[in-house]
PDB file of C-alpha atoms in Angstrom:
ATOM      1  CA  MET A  19     181.119  98.304 153.033  1.00 60.00           C
ATOM      2  CA  THR A  20     181.230 100.055 149.571  1.00 55.00           C
ATOM      3  CA  THR A  21     178.207  99.621 147.245  1.00 56.00           C
ATOM      4  CA  PRO A  22     178.957  96.867 143.690  1.00 57.00           C
ATOM      5  CA  LEU A  23     180.197  99.550 140.382  1.00 46.00           C
ATOM      6  CA  LYS A  24     178.877  96.965 138.822  1.00 51.00           C
ATOM      7  CA  HIS A  25     175.211  96.014 139.459  1.00 62.00           C
ATOM      8  CA  PRO A  26     173.027  94.060 136.965  1.00 83.00           C
ATOM      9  CA  GLY A  27     169.441  94.572 137.138  1.00 93.00           C
ATOM     10  CA  GLU A  28     167.508  98.008 137.190  1.00 96.00           C
ATOM     11  CA  ASP A  29     166.643  99.091 140.992  1.00 96.00           C
ATOM     12  CA  GLY A  30     162.710  99.931 142.391  1.00 98.00           C
ATOM     13  CA  TYR A  31     161.381 101.216 145.392  1.00 98.00           C
ATOM     14  CA  LEU A  32     156.843 101.485 145.838  1.00 97.00           C
ATOM     15  CA  THR A  33     154.999 102.166 148.715  1.00 97.00           C
ATOM     16  CA  ILE A  34     152.132  99.231 149.473  1.00 95.00           C
ATOM     17  CA  HIS A  35     150.180  99.071 153.117  1.00 90.00           C
ATOM     18  CA  GLY A  36     152.452 102.246 153.955  1.00 93.00           C
ATOM     19  CA  LEU A  37     155.699 100.060 153.558  1.00 95.00           C
ATOM     20  CA  ARG A  38     158.574 100.832 150.899  1.00 97.00           C
ATOM     21  CA  HIS A  39     159.451  98.306 148.870  1.00 98.00           C
ATOM     22  CA  HIS A  40     162.368  96.778 147.356  1.00 98.00           C
ATOM     23  CA  TYR A  41     162.613  94.945 143.553  1.00 98.00           C
ATOM     24  CA  ILE A  42     165.006  94.072 141.088  1.00 98.00           C
ATOM     25  CA  ARG A  43     164.039  94.513 137.765  1.00 98.00           C
ATOM     26  CA  TRP A  44     166.459  92.429 135.280  1.00 98.00           C
ATOM     27  CA  GLY A  45     165.611  92.282 130.912  1.00 97.00           C
ATOM     28  CA  ASP A  46     164.012  94.613 128.521  1.00 96.00           C
ATOM     29  CA  VAL A  47     160.702  96.047 130.074  1.00 96.00           C
ATOM     30  CA  ARG A  48     158.785  95.169 126.982  1.00 97.00           C
ATOM     31  CA  ASN A  49     159.060  91.392 127.072  1.00 97.00           C
ATOM     32  CA  GLU A  50     156.595  89.720 129.716  1.00 98.00           C
ATOM     33  CA  PRO A  51     157.002  89.295 133.208  1.00 98.00           C
ATOM     34  CA  VAL A  52     158.128  86.920 135.497  1.00 98.00           C
ATOM     35  CA  VAL A  53     158.361  87.312 139.195  1.00 99.00           C
ATOM     36  CA  PHE A  54     160.241  85.077 141.277  1.00 98.00           C
ATOM     37  CA  LEU A  55     159.488  85.109 144.934  1.00 98.00           C
ATOM     38  CA  HIS A  56     162.430  83.730 147.853  1.00 98.00           C
ATOM     39  CA  GLY A  57     162.960  82.199 151.145  1.00 96.00           C
ATOM     40  CA  LEU A  58     163.457  83.402 153.958  1.00 93.00           C
ATOM     41  CA  MET A  59     166.245  85.627 155.211  1.00 92.00           C
ATOM     42  CA  ASN A  60     167.174  85.859 150.713  1.00 95.00           C
ATOM     43  CA  ASN A  61     166.080  88.476 149.304  1.00 97.00           C
ATOM     44  CA  ALA A  62     166.164  89.370 145.380  1.00 98.00           C
ATOM     45  CA  ARG A  63     169.294  89.586 144.631  1.00 97.00           C
ATOM     46  CA  TYR A  64     170.045  85.332 145.604  1.00 97.00           C
ATOM     47  CA  TRP A  65     168.135  85.853 142.049  1.00 98.00           C
ATOM     48  CA  GLU A  66     170.067  87.324 139.612  1.00 97.00           C
ATOM     49  CA  HIS A  67     172.609  83.923 138.471  1.00 96.00           C
ATOM     50  CA  ILE A  68     168.090  82.358 137.358  1.00 97.00           C
ATOM     51  CA  ALA A  69     168.092  85.756 136.205  1.00 97.00           C
ATOM     52  CA  GLU A  70     170.696  86.070 134.009  1.00 96.00           C
ATOM     53  CA  ARG A  71     169.050  82.582 132.074  1.00 97.00           C
ATOM     54  CA  PHE A  72     165.348  84.073 131.738  1.00 98.00           C
ATOM     55  CA  GLU A  73     166.443  87.838 131.097  1.00 97.00           C
ATOM     56  CA  SER A  74     167.286  87.858 127.048  1.00 96.00           C
ATOM     57  CA  ASN A  75     163.175  86.490 126.517  1.00 97.00           C
ATOM     58  CA  TYR A  76     161.357  88.118 129.558  1.00 98.00           C
ATOM     59  CA  ALA A  77     161.238  90.738 132.383  1.00 98.00           C
ATOM     60  CA  VAL A  78     161.614  89.730 135.050  1.00 98.00           C
ATOM     61  CA  TYR A  79     160.988  90.875 138.809  1.00 98.00           C
ATOM     62  CA  ALA A  80     162.257  89.957 141.607  1.00 98.00           C
ATOM     63  CA  PRO A  81     160.786  91.591 145.335  1.00 98.00           C
ATOM     64  CA  ASP A  82     162.297  91.705 148.581  1.00 98.00           C
ATOM     65  CA  LEU A  83     159.535  90.393 151.023  1.00 97.00           C
ATOM     66  CA  ARG A  84     158.920  92.475 153.896  1.00 96.00           C
ATOM     67  CA  GLY A  85     161.734  93.074 156.313  1.00 95.00           C
ATOM     68  CA  HIS A  86     163.879  90.917 154.159  1.00 96.00           C
ATOM     69  CA  GLY A  87     167.383  93.175 152.031  1.00 95.00           C
ATOM     70  CA  GLU A  88     166.114  96.450 151.447  1.00 96.00           C
ATOM     71  CA  SER A  89     162.544  96.342 152.432  1.00 97.00           C
ATOM     72  CA  GLU A  90     160.928  97.882 155.832  1.00 96.00           C
ATOM     73  CA  HIS A  91     160.512  96.009 158.228  1.00 94.00           C
ATOM     74  CA  ALA A  92     157.348  94.794 159.595  1.00 91.00           C
ATOM     75  CA  PRO A  93     157.317  93.969 163.762  1.00 76.00           C
ATOM     76  CA  GLY A  94     153.671  91.841 164.127  1.00 71.00           C
ATOM     77  CA  GLY A  95     153.025  91.688 160.381  1.00 87.00           C
ATOM     78  CA  TYR A  96     155.123  87.709 158.879  1.00 91.00           C
ATOM     79  CA  LEU A  97     151.814  86.003 158.089  1.00 91.00           C
ATOM     80  CA  VAL A  98     151.853  84.900 154.571  1.00 93.00           C
ATOM     81  CA  TRP A  99     147.832  86.496 154.329  1.00 93.00           C
ATOM     82  CA  ALA A 100     150.669  89.935 154.602  1.00 93.00           C
ATOM     83  CA  PHE A 101     152.896  89.144 151.927  1.00 96.00           C
ATOM     84  CA  ALA A 102     150.252  87.205 149.473  1.00 97.00           C
ATOM     85  CA  MET A 103     148.913  90.951 150.196  1.00 96.00           C
ATOM     86  CA  ASP A 104     152.276  92.787 149.048  1.00 97.00           C
ATOM     87  CA  LEU A 105     152.494  90.941 146.185  1.00 98.00           C
ATOM     88  CA  ARG A 106     148.545  91.892 145.356  1.00 98.00           C
ATOM     89  CA  GLY A 107     150.045  95.556 145.952  1.00 98.00           C
ATOM     90  CA  PHE A 108     153.243  94.815 143.771  1.00 98.00           C
ATOM     91  CA  VAL A 109     151.772  93.163 140.626  1.00 98.00           C
ATOM     92  CA  GLN A 110     148.721  96.145 140.723  1.00 97.00           C
ATOM     93  CA  GLU A 111     151.668  99.208 140.820  1.00 97.00           C
ATOM     94  CA  MET A 112     153.558  97.373 138.153  1.00 97.00           C
ATOM     95  CA  ASP A 113     149.924  96.816 135.903  1.00 97.00           C
ATOM     96  CA  PHE A 114     150.680  93.449 135.271  1.00 97.00           C
ATOM     97  CA  GLU A 115     147.767  91.701 132.702  1.00 95.00           C
ATOM     98  CA  ALA A 116     149.515  88.555 133.248  1.00 97.00           C
ATOM     99  CA  PHE A 117     152.471  87.142 134.091  1.00 98.00           C
ATOM    100  CA  ASP A 118     154.215  84.058 135.711  1.00 98.00           C
ATOM    101  CA  LEU A 119     155.603  83.486 138.706  1.00 99.00           C
ATOM    102  CA  VAL A 120     157.971  81.237 139.995  1.00 99.00           C
ATOM    103  CA  ALA A 121     158.385  80.552 143.912  1.00 98.00           C
ATOM    104  CA  HIS A 122     160.996  79.829 146.298  1.00 98.00           C
ATOM    105  CA  SER A 123     160.493  77.636 149.211  1.00 96.00           C
ATOM    106  CA  ILE A 124     158.940  80.764 152.441  1.00 95.00           C
ATOM    107  CA  GLY A 125     158.135  82.644 148.875  1.00 97.00           C
ATOM    108  CA  SER A 126     156.195  79.605 147.476  1.00 98.00           C
ATOM    109  CA  ARG A 127     153.896  79.697 150.669  1.00 97.00           C
ATOM    110  CA  VAL A 128     152.864  83.112 149.630  1.00 97.00           C
ATOM    111  CA  ALA A 129     152.685  82.023 146.416  1.00 98.00           C
ATOM    112  CA  MET A 130     149.733  79.622 146.899  1.00 98.00           C
ATOM    113  CA  SER A 131     148.543  82.558 149.112  1.00 98.00           C
ATOM    114  CA  TYR A 132     148.027  85.298 146.712  1.00 98.00           C
ATOM    115  CA  ALA A 133     147.242  82.823 144.085  1.00 98.00           C
ATOM    116  CA  ARG A 134     143.826  80.915 146.135  1.00 98.00           C
ATOM    117  CA  ASP A 135     142.552  84.320 145.054  1.00 97.00           C
ATOM    118  CA  HIS A 136     144.894  86.150 141.871  1.00 98.00           C
ATOM    119  CA  SER A 137     144.878  82.227 140.088  1.00 96.00           C
ATOM    120  CA  HIS A 138     143.751  84.133 136.567  1.00 96.00           C
ATOM    121  CA  ARG A 139     146.220  86.551 136.194  1.00 97.00           C
ATOM    122  CA  LEU A 140     149.068  83.898 137.056  1.00 98.00           C
ATOM    123  CA  LYS A 141     149.460  82.283 133.625  1.00 98.00           C
ATOM    124  CA  HIS A 142     152.039  80.013 135.389  1.00 98.00           C
ATOM    125  CA  LEU A 143     152.993  79.429 138.490  1.00 98.00           C
ATOM    126  CA  VAL A 144     155.824  77.621 139.773  1.00 99.00           C
ATOM    127  CA  LEU A 145     156.333  76.609 144.032  1.00 98.00           C
ATOM    128  CA  ALA A 146     159.739  75.034 144.179  1.00 98.00           C
ATOM    129  CA  ASP A 147     160.632  73.106 147.773  1.00 98.00           C
ATOM    130  CA  MET A 148     158.355  74.017 150.048  1.00 96.00           C
ATOM    131  CA  GLY A 149     154.317  73.355 149.858  1.00 97.00           C
ATOM    132  CA  PRO A 150     151.025  74.548 152.955  1.00 96.00           C
ATOM    133  CA  GLN A 151     153.123  72.111 155.842  1.00 94.00           C
ATOM    134  CA  MET A 152     156.349  71.567 155.594  1.00 86.00           C
ATOM    135  CA  ALA A 153     158.723  67.528 156.922  1.00 71.00           C
ATOM    136  CA  GLU A 154     159.343  67.245 160.476  1.00 62.00           C
ATOM    137  CA  GLN A 155     162.839  67.534 159.939  1.00 54.00           C
ATOM    138  CA  GLY A 156     163.238  70.392 157.441  1.00 46.00           C
ATOM    139  CA  ALA A 157     160.548  72.200 160.063  1.00 49.00           C
ATOM    140  CA  ARG A 158     162.847  71.997 163.018  1.00 52.00           C
ATOM    141  CA  GLY A 159     165.804  72.816 160.473  1.00 50.00           C
ATOM    142  CA  ILE A 160     164.124  75.802 159.473  1.00 50.00           C
ATOM    143  CA  ARG A 161     163.032  77.367 162.290  1.00 47.00           C
ATOM    144  CA  ARG A 162     166.993  76.188 164.270  1.00 53.00           C
ATOM    145  CA  SER A 163     168.397  78.396 161.076  1.00 52.00           C
ATOM    146  CA  THR A 164     166.369  81.198 161.432  1.00 49.00           C
ATOM    147  CA  GLY A 165     167.052  81.050 166.155  1.00 48.00           C
ATOM    148  CA  ASP A 166     170.970  80.709 164.516  1.00 49.00           C
ATOM    149  CA  ALA A 167     170.792  83.265 162.413  1.00 49.00           C
ATOM    150  CA  GLN A 168     169.501  85.594 164.707  1.00 52.00           C
ATOM    151  CA  LYS A 169     172.038  85.024 166.825  1.00 55.00           C
ATOM    152  CA  ALA A 170     175.487  84.583 164.732  1.00 61.00           C
ATOM    153  CA  PRO A 171     177.435  87.449 164.468  1.00 70.00           C
ATOM    154  CA  GLY A 172     178.528  87.436 160.864  1.00 88.00           C
ATOM    155  CA  PHE A 173     181.806  87.517 159.463  1.00 95.00           C
ATOM    156  CA  ALA A 174     184.397  90.365 160.578  1.00 93.00           C
ATOM    157  CA  THR A 175     185.614  90.619 157.695  1.00 94.00           C
ATOM    158  CA  GLU A 176     184.330  91.270 153.839  1.00 95.00           C
ATOM    159  CA  ALA A 177     186.784  88.376 152.960  1.00 96.00           C
ATOM    160  CA  GLU A 178     185.086  86.658 155.449  1.00 96.00           C
ATOM    161  CA  ALA A 179     181.919  86.935 153.876  1.00 96.00           C
ATOM    162  CA  LEU A 180     183.574  86.740 150.648  1.00 96.00           C
ATOM    163  CA  GLU A 181     184.093  83.699 151.015  1.00 96.00           C
ATOM    164  CA  HIS A 182     180.906  82.860 152.960  1.00 95.00           C
ATOM    165  CA  PHE A 183     178.607  83.641 149.373  1.00 95.00           C
ATOM    166  CA  ALA A 184     181.534  81.686 146.948  1.00 95.00           C
ATOM    167  CA  ASN A 185     181.285  78.131 148.761  1.00 94.00           C
ATOM    168  CA  LEU A 186     177.088  79.236 147.877  1.00 92.00           C
ATOM    169  CA  TYR A 187     178.109  80.543 144.953  1.00 93.00           C
ATOM    170  CA  PRO A 188     180.480  78.266 143.066  1.00 90.00           C
ATOM    171  CA  GLY A 189     182.498  79.974 140.214  1.00 91.00           C
ATOM    172  CA  ARG A 190     180.992  82.981 140.399  1.00 92.00           C
ATOM    173  CA  PRO A 191     183.318  86.178 139.824  1.00 93.00           C
ATOM    174  CA  LYS A 192     183.730  88.610 142.934  1.00 94.00           C
ATOM    175  CA  GLU A 193     182.084  91.535 141.378  1.00 94.00           C
ATOM    176  CA  PHE A 194     179.031  88.786 141.754  1.00 94.00           C
ATOM    177  CA  LEU A 195     180.178  87.995 145.399  1.00 95.00           C
ATOM    178  CA  GLU A 196     180.166  91.588 146.176  1.00 95.00           C
ATOM    179  CA  ARG A 197     176.836  92.308 145.106  1.00 95.00           C
ATOM    180  CA  GLN A 198     175.680  89.227 147.221  1.00 95.00           C
ATOM    181  CA  LEU A 199     177.396  90.126 149.732  1.00 96.00           C
ATOM    182  CA  PHE A 200     175.482  94.416 149.341  1.00 94.00           C
ATOM    183  CA  ALA A 201     172.422  93.056 148.900  1.00 95.00           C
ATOM    184  CA  SER A 202     171.927  90.202 152.099  1.00 95.00           C
ATOM    185  CA  LEU A 203     174.852  91.526 154.808  1.00 95.00           C
ATOM    186  CA  THR A 204     173.874  95.107 157.238  1.00 93.00           C
ATOM    187  CA  LEU A 205     177.081  96.584 158.773  1.00 93.00           C
ATOM    188  CA  ASP A 206     175.862  96.065 162.964  1.00 91.00           C
ATOM    189  CA  GLU A 207     176.709  98.239 164.499  1.00 89.00           C
ATOM    190  CA  SER A 208     177.580  97.578 168.110  1.00 88.00           C
ATOM    191  CA  SER A 209     179.932  94.690 166.833  1.00 90.00           C
ATOM    192  CA  GLY A 210     181.633  95.751 163.814  1.00 92.00           C
ATOM    193  CA  ASN A 211     180.964  92.956 161.532  1.00 94.00           C
ATOM    194  CA  LEU A 212     178.614  92.917 158.785  1.00 95.00           C
ATOM    195  CA  VAL A 213     175.412  90.706 159.802  1.00 92.00           C
ATOM    196  CA  PHE A 214     172.274  89.345 157.455  1.00 92.00           C
ATOM    197  CA  ARG A 215     169.736  91.725 156.345  1.00 92.00           C
ATOM    198  CA  PHE A 216     166.611  91.153 157.731  1.00 92.00           C
ATOM    199  CA  ASP A 217     164.360  92.180 160.362  1.00 92.00           C
ATOM    200  CA  PRO A 218     164.165  90.118 163.340  1.00 85.00           C
ATOM    201  CA  SER A 219     160.770  88.843 164.088  1.00 85.00           C
ATOM    202  CA  ILE A 220     160.926  87.179 160.785  1.00 85.00           C
ATOM    203  CA  HIS A 221     160.710  83.906 162.692  1.00 78.00           C
ATOM    204  CA  GLN A 222     156.809  84.709 163.340  1.00 76.00           C
ATOM    205  CA  ALA A 223     157.503  82.894 159.666  1.00 75.00           C
ATOM    206  CA  THR A 224     158.036  80.318 161.046  1.00 74.00           C
ATOM    207  CA  GLY A 225     156.408  80.216 164.367  1.00 72.00           C
ATOM    208  CA  ARG A 226     152.412  79.165 165.551  1.00 75.00           C
ATOM    209  CA  GLY A 227     151.708  81.366 162.821  1.00 71.00           C
ATOM    210  CA  ALA A 228     152.613  79.465 160.131  1.00 80.00           C
ATOM    211  CA  ILE A 229     151.391  76.354 161.140  1.00 84.00           C
ATOM    212  CA  ALA A 230     148.094  78.174 161.767  1.00 85.00           C
ATOM    213  CA  GLU A 231     147.754  78.589 158.237  1.00 93.00           C
ATOM    214  CA  ILE A 232     148.435  74.966 157.038  1.00 94.00           C
ATOM    215  CA  PRO A 233     145.078  73.914 156.503  1.00 96.00           C
ATOM    216  CA  TYR A 234     144.445  77.230 154.847  1.00 96.00           C
ATOM    217  CA  LEU A 235     147.141  76.796 152.262  1.00 97.00           C
ATOM    218  CA  TRP A 236     146.292  73.178 152.008  1.00 98.00           C
ATOM    219  CA  GLU A 237     142.274  74.290 150.769  1.00 98.00           C
ATOM    220  CA  SER A 238     144.523  77.097 148.631  1.00 98.00           C
ATOM    221  CA  LEU A 239     145.178  74.173 146.739  1.00 98.00           C
ATOM    222  CA  GLU A 240     141.576  73.571 145.329  1.00 98.00           C
ATOM    223  CA  HIS A 241     141.353  77.120 144.180  1.00 98.00           C
ATOM    224  CA  ILE A 242     144.825  77.994 141.913  1.00 98.00           C
ATOM    225  CA  THR A 243     143.213  76.922 138.689  1.00 97.00           C
ATOM    226  CA  CYS A 244     146.104  78.110 136.425  1.00 98.00           C
ATOM    227  CA  PRO A 245     148.404  75.183 135.434  1.00 98.00           C
ATOM    228  CA  THR A 246     150.822  74.695 138.545  1.00 98.00           C
ATOM    229  CA  LEU A 247     154.855  72.818 138.259  1.00 98.00           C
ATOM    230  CA  VAL A 248     155.744  71.628 142.082  1.00 98.00           C
ATOM    231  CA  ILE A 249     159.867  70.974 141.707  1.00 98.00           C
ATOM    232  CA  ARG A 250     161.285  69.135 145.084  1.00 98.00           C
ATOM    233  CA  ALA A 251     164.769  68.594 145.016  1.00 98.00           C
ATOM    234  CA  GLU A 252     166.053  65.487 145.684  1.00 97.00           C
ATOM    235  CA  LYS A 253     167.195  65.697 148.689  1.00 96.00           C
ATOM    236  CA  SER A 254     164.842  67.645 150.231  1.00 96.00           C
ATOM    237  CA  LYS A 255     164.081  67.407 153.731  1.00 94.00           C
ATOM    238  CA  VAL A 256     161.824  70.555 154.007  1.00 95.00           C
ATOM    239  CA  LEU A 257     159.686  69.291 150.724  1.00 96.00           C
ATOM    240  CA  SER A 258     158.549  64.895 151.617  1.00 96.00           C
ATOM    241  CA  ARG A 259     157.833  63.173 148.163  1.00 96.00           C
ATOM    242  CA  GLU A 260     155.064  61.658 149.962  1.00 96.00           C
ATOM    243  CA  ILE A 261     153.587  66.382 150.524  1.00 97.00           C
ATOM    244  CA  ALA A 262     154.719  67.587 147.058  1.00 98.00           C
ATOM    245  CA  GLU A 263     151.997  64.393 145.234  1.00 97.00           C
ATOM    246  CA  GLN A 264     149.222  65.553 147.740  1.00 98.00           C
ATOM    247  CA  MET A 265     149.587  69.100 146.646  1.00 98.00           C
ATOM    248  CA  VAL A 266     149.894  67.790 142.750  1.00 98.00           C
ATOM    249  CA  GLU A 267     146.134  65.848 143.530  1.00 98.00           C
ATOM    250  CA  ARG A 268     144.191  68.795 144.733  1.00 98.00           C
ATOM    251  CA  LEU A 269     145.682  71.187 142.639  1.00 98.00           C
ATOM    252  CA  PRO A 270     143.388  71.187 139.545  1.00 98.00           C
ATOM    253  CA  ASP A 271     146.334  71.394 137.244  1.00 98.00           C
ATOM    254  CA  GLY A 272     149.383  70.680 138.523  1.00 98.00           C
ATOM    255  CA  ARG A 273     152.179  68.510 137.591  1.00 98.00           C
ATOM    256  CA  PHE A 274     155.839  67.526 139.266  1.00 98.00           C
ATOM    257  CA  VAL A 275     159.082  67.785 138.843  1.00 98.00           C
ATOM    258  CA  GLU A 276     161.914  66.465 140.837  1.00 98.00           C
ATOM    259  CA  ILE A 277     165.870  67.938 141.411  1.00 98.00           C
ATOM    260  CA  PRO A 278     168.090  65.105 141.137  1.00 98.00           C
ATOM    261  CA  ASP A 279     171.066  65.746 142.866  1.00 97.00           C
ATOM    262  CA  ALA A 280     169.638  69.103 144.443  1.00 97.00           C
ATOM    263  CA  GLY A 281     168.911  69.837 148.539  1.00 96.00           C
ATOM    264  CA  HIS A 282     166.217  72.734 149.371  1.00 96.00           C
ATOM    265  CA  GLN A 283     168.254  75.604 147.962  1.00 96.00           C
ATOM    266  CA  VAL A 284     167.843  74.119 144.490  1.00 97.00           C
ATOM    267  CA  PRO A 285     168.244  77.351 142.288  1.00 97.00           C
ATOM    268  CA  LEU A 286     171.386  77.180 144.268  1.00 95.00           C
ATOM    269  CA  HIS A 287     172.422  73.861 144.123  1.00 95.00           C
ATOM    270  CA  GLN A 288     171.446  73.080 140.401  1.00 97.00           C
ATOM    271  CA  PRO A 289     170.436  76.524 138.745  1.00 97.00           C
ATOM    272  CA  ASP A 290     170.649  75.272 135.190  1.00 97.00           C
ATOM    273  CA  ALA A 291     168.238  71.866 135.659  1.00 98.00           C
ATOM    274  CA  PHE A 292     165.974  74.482 137.728  1.00 98.00           C
ATOM    275  CA  SER A 293     166.281  77.111 135.005  1.00 98.00           C
ATOM    276  CA  ALA A 294     165.118  74.347 132.420  1.00 98.00           C
ATOM    277  CA  ALA A 295     162.468  72.520 134.033  1.00 98.00           C
ATOM    278  CA  VAL A 296     161.487  75.453 135.178  1.00 98.00           C
ATOM    279  CA  ARG A 297     161.441  77.841 130.691  1.00 98.00           C
ATOM    280  CA  GLU A 298     160.380  74.063 129.692  1.00 98.00           C
ATOM    281  CA  PHE A 299     157.498  74.564 132.091  1.00 98.00           C
ATOM    282  CA  ILE A 300     155.796  78.192 131.750  1.00 98.00           C
ATOM    283  CA  GLU A 301     156.789  77.756 127.575  1.00 97.00           C
ATOM    284  CA  SER A 302     154.275  75.128 127.337  1.00 87.00           C
TER     285      SER A 302
END
């Protein structure tokens, strides 16, 4: 598997709490920073098509969460507080005085934990399609997909893998799809297949430990003082309308928007509507 020649965004590496972390930056570093957090089993490159919509006005940062992409694995360390401590270390290393934070899926749980004690650093917070707890159907689906991904044989050829990413990002050029492939997959020497690049122990993020985190995250919302937007995908099986409304009630300065005709992967399903909702919020 060869590295794509065209590589929008600048790669960076930091050591945080003894682990090597990878991130990508798009846009002029002199612009105001906005940080995007990906979901479970994804990586920083997931945000490239969204970064395109922000990089002319912002310095866009997307880290690989621990155990994902090029960031190091941390067996035994995938509870929400560990991810949040990494984010705190990232912010300190980058020397952000204040920034906007946009998070999707499991990244939203990380953002809630971080913002509990650090919302004074946040100009705006966006929590996309994930709450302190998941709708039961969505919780079962995420646990199942995590297990299935660990057992999946992967892709026998790059062509098969490119077809997979073409379905996720319809209409995108081959160079874009190749970057997604390179960031998301790695060669499994035992099978010779391309398999997803994340720590098999990542299932801890959706296991019993995650259930124990639910009361902590609900209570955390009450401590988040910055303006916070809860985004729900209309067809989401992960974030119910009821949980989203309860989140807004618990937040001191909460807002709500629902993106029509989108499932849980709302940045993929409706990138224009998602980006427009985020921009309108953080620029208000």
